[in-house]
Structures are given as C-alpha cells and as structure tokens.
C-alpha cells in the first residue's frame, strides 16, 4: 500500500515546507452521510481532523489552510470532501493553490462523474449486489484487500465509463468495467474520485476506508487499523435453560443443556481446522470430580483461552432482602470478592492458565453495584466486561478498564437451528426481518459481526456454551466470520484474535490518545521527509507509515512499526516533551 510516489523533489520532502499530520474534512452546509461516515472512519482510526462547511459567504481562505505565524507551514496533509466538490465551488481556488504548494491530495469521497475528469455521463445508479474488483493500478492503494467484494444492500453509485484513460485511472471497477473509484491527475493536482456511495454502515465503505485514507495521506497518517475478532463462550461447566416456543415455563419444567465431551471434541477439531481459539468464560461451581465434561475440558485446557466468569454466576447487583429498605440491597463487597477469587483459585488448582485480572460477571451483572470497585480492587481485577448493546457503564469501573462485548442473535436458550430460527423470527417479526434458513440467518448475522471487525473495533463477540451443543450454532457463525474475512482481506492483512488483556490495553491506548488529541498536546509535523512527533505528556502515538520508515531518534536507528496491510503501523512511544523523528522512505515506488 506504499503510496509515496514522490521522490526527493516533491513538496512533502522539501526542506522549505512543513505540514501538519491532520486531515481537512469538507462537508456540505446540510451535512451528509458520506461526511458522517468519514468522521466515523477518522475517529475509529485515531486520525485527527477538522470538519469545515465552507459556504459562498464563508469560503476557505489561506488563513484556514496555512499557519499565520509561518506561511511555509501547512495545517493539513490531506483533504477529504464528504460531498461533491462542486458544493465548495467558492473555496476551490484557495484550496488548489494550497494543495499545489504543499503537494496535498484530495479524496472526493462522493463525486458525480464529469467530462473534466475523463468520465462519461452516468448510465445507472443501482450498484446493489454488483461485484467490485481492484484493478492492477488500484493494488498500490488497496493491496491489503483480497481484490474482490460485493456491494451490499442499499448500494447506490454512479455507473459510468472512462472516456479519457489518459486522465482517469481506475482503481476499483465493476465486473462489467464501470469505474467505481479512480485517480485524476491534472494541473499539478491529484484527486481520487469515489463514484460509489459509502458510509460507516456499509461493509464496502469500511473495507475501502483504510486504503482511501492511506492514498490521500500518501501512506503516512496518525492512527492505525487492525482487524480483530475474538469469540467468548460464556457459562462453561454450567447448563443453560432452553426456551419452549420462546417461553420459560414458571414451573421450571424447561429443559437445560450442557456441553458433552463429544461437543468438546467437535470444538477442538473445529478449532484445529480453522486455526482459531475460543475464549471460555467458565464458572468453577459447575465443574466436579468424575464429571466427564470437566475431565475432557481439563485434559484439553491448553487448547483454549480461559476467562473468569465468577464462581457461581450469581446475580451481583440488587438482591432481595426483606430486612432492607425497599426490600432490596446490593450484594456486598465480601461476596463479590469471593465470587471472583474462588473461581480463579479453582482454575489455578486445576492447572488452567487464566489471566488473573480479567473478569466477566454473570450476565454482566453488578456493574452498577457501588460495592464493585472495592471488590475489584481487593481481587486485583483490572479488566471487566460490559455488554456493548447496553448503555456503557463508562470507560472504567474502579480499577478496571471496561471492555464492551458484542452479543449476537445466537440465543443463549437455543441449541438447534429450528429453535434458533423460530425465536429469531418471533423476535424480529415487528421489524419485517425474517430468516427462513440457517444460511439467511448466518448471512445477516455475519454482516453484523463483520461491521465490527472491519470497523477497527477490537471488542470481542460472545455466545454461550449452549451454542456449542446440538447444531453448534456459535461455530457456524464464527466460521462464516472467518470465511468472510479471508474472502475480503489479503494475505498481508491477517485477522487478529486479541485476548481480553490485549483488548483492554488497546482501549486504554485509544482513550489516552483521544484525550491527548482533545487536549491539543500532540504535535506531528512532516518536514523534509521526516515526521517530527512531540507530545506534552508521555504518550503512545498510533501511526501508519510507508514500509521502510525508520525511527531516527532519540533512541532510534531501527525500523518503525509492524508490517500490516502493506504498510507499517503501530503505537509509537513518545517521551513527554521530547522530539521523536521518523524518517520516511524517499521516493518509494507507488
Ligand atoms: Zn454467563
């Protein structure tokens, strides 16, 4: 994805000019979904930007684009237009002059095809279900993709033809050869035109965003993307209650289901086949001597990652207490602590390697319990799970970083496809959503999970041990997610499966980074082919750069970052107040 086709003569490498690592996002006066999508994309990547809505009365001027104190210092390394560039007609002359001077590219994120760009009048606008493919020219920007993807529901775009191939170079096209996005070079300006509607809800928008951002920033920007997916299986060693026609009879006659040794063997074989490891959130109270499930899981304990799900899975929030005011009281800190510690001690005694400071409470209960922070401190917990579909309890609970986990529509109380589909259709009947077959259900559910994965969201997904029994619905879903990623992402872009510790660390870094950006303590300036980073506080800075970039110093003399998606990226520590320099490869091939 190296997009640094600049050479030493390019303004970006000029010793006389400097430019901030910051994106200018231009929006129409009303707001539009492409702009909103790009705000989302920049936020989830960690890339700083300014949103401007120029009007004929308030067009962009030099003062908006260049630092007043130093006319050789540009404020933006890249410009993204979230709506057709004709909207900013009155700002274009000042923008063009700035861009020529500082060598700044423009991403026209939703542009109407025009003859001036070498394109014909559009012949259609319905792109739903079309196959899009990256061209040979597009590999430089989109080499992190496998090369083909389908445009999903609601797809809208301008289907056109290239009239002047000397002017318009297609990067992505339909199977019929209609350009969907491509680059126009004219009058010393480089524009990438996207003719396809995209936002943060459309998978193709999520897929294309990192490549578009890399192109418009010439491969060097603050922020980074890692595709992550982990699946937690809760309630291991316990049994889950199955519903009867979506109901749980009051008399407790509903059947329960618990994994069998055969289920464990099937899961192990599945893990082996797919090179994927599940996280088991266990409750030690359900294990026992002579229990065949306990025996087989302990025998294969090293094949899984394990998470403390409390000893008994009891509710940890408000509980009935006839003696208390209102008949309710909070579970006290001593019992909370015992639930955590006892389960951890059990695992240790059983030889299970469980991260000592990670906790998922039963049904995410107790997060509102005022006694919880005390218990977390006493038990040494620093990472706690929350349900991503509920209002967030905040970034931290006492000493613990909150990690939101995504639920799925694979229900706790089902273990077979007929039960799953019947309940799903009951649940969504009012919204007109139905799934007649497992295939239809999996397609819809996989799209939801892929939206998290492709949206740079490190949060894990969770299901229950019941979903590893019967038709093993959780495996069917995870398999489809893995296949989806393999079909969409290229070999240089492996899917990561971070542990809860790693997710928490990623979320902490992102929060610190966003806070530092909001506080305005980050200085990132490109000057003479060298990135100069300075922060007011000790900070890890998320950065994506062309392959071959080097940390020059202080403490440098080594390659920057980790190879990912055809570039190098990573969290670069920058000591408070020090100037860290990163050298970008000069004239690297496009
Ligand atoms: Zn549970």
PDB file of C-alpha atoms and ligand atoms in Angstrom, residues 234-235 238 240 281 283 309 313 360-364 405 464, ligand 1:
ATOM      1  CA  UNK A 234     -19.799 -17.997  28.473  1.00  0.00           C
ATOM      2  CA  UNK A 235     -21.138 -20.292  31.209  1.00  0.00           C
ATOM      3  CA  UNK A 238     -22.821 -24.767  33.708  1.00  0.00           C
ATOM      4  CA  UNK A 240     -28.260 -23.201  30.120  1.00  0.00           C
ATOM      5  CA  UNK A 281     -15.632 -17.932  30.284  1.00  0.00           C
ATOM      6  CA  UNK A 283     -17.872 -20.988  36.301  1.00  0.00           C
ATOM      7  CA  UNK A 309     -16.899 -15.722  34.795  1.00  0.00           C
ATOM      8  CA  UNK A 313     -22.736 -16.993  38.071  1.00  0.00           C
ATOM      9  CA  UNK A 360     -16.727 -11.269  33.088  1.00  0.00           C
ATOM     10  CA  UNK A 361     -19.567 -11.188  35.634  1.00  0.00           C
ATOM     11  CA  UNK A 362     -22.622 -13.430  35.196  1.00  0.00           C
ATOM     12  CA  UNK A 363     -24.962 -11.762  32.678  1.00  0.00           C
ATOM     13  CA  UNK A 364     -22.750  -8.656  33.084  1.00  0.00           C
ATOM     14  CA  UNK A 405     -18.501  -7.319  24.328  1.00  0.00           C
ATOM     15  CA  UNK A 464     -22.854 -19.304  25.388  1.00  0.00           C
TER      16      UNK A 464
HETATM   17 ZN1  LIG B   1     -22.946 -16.102  31.750  1.00  0.00          ZN
END
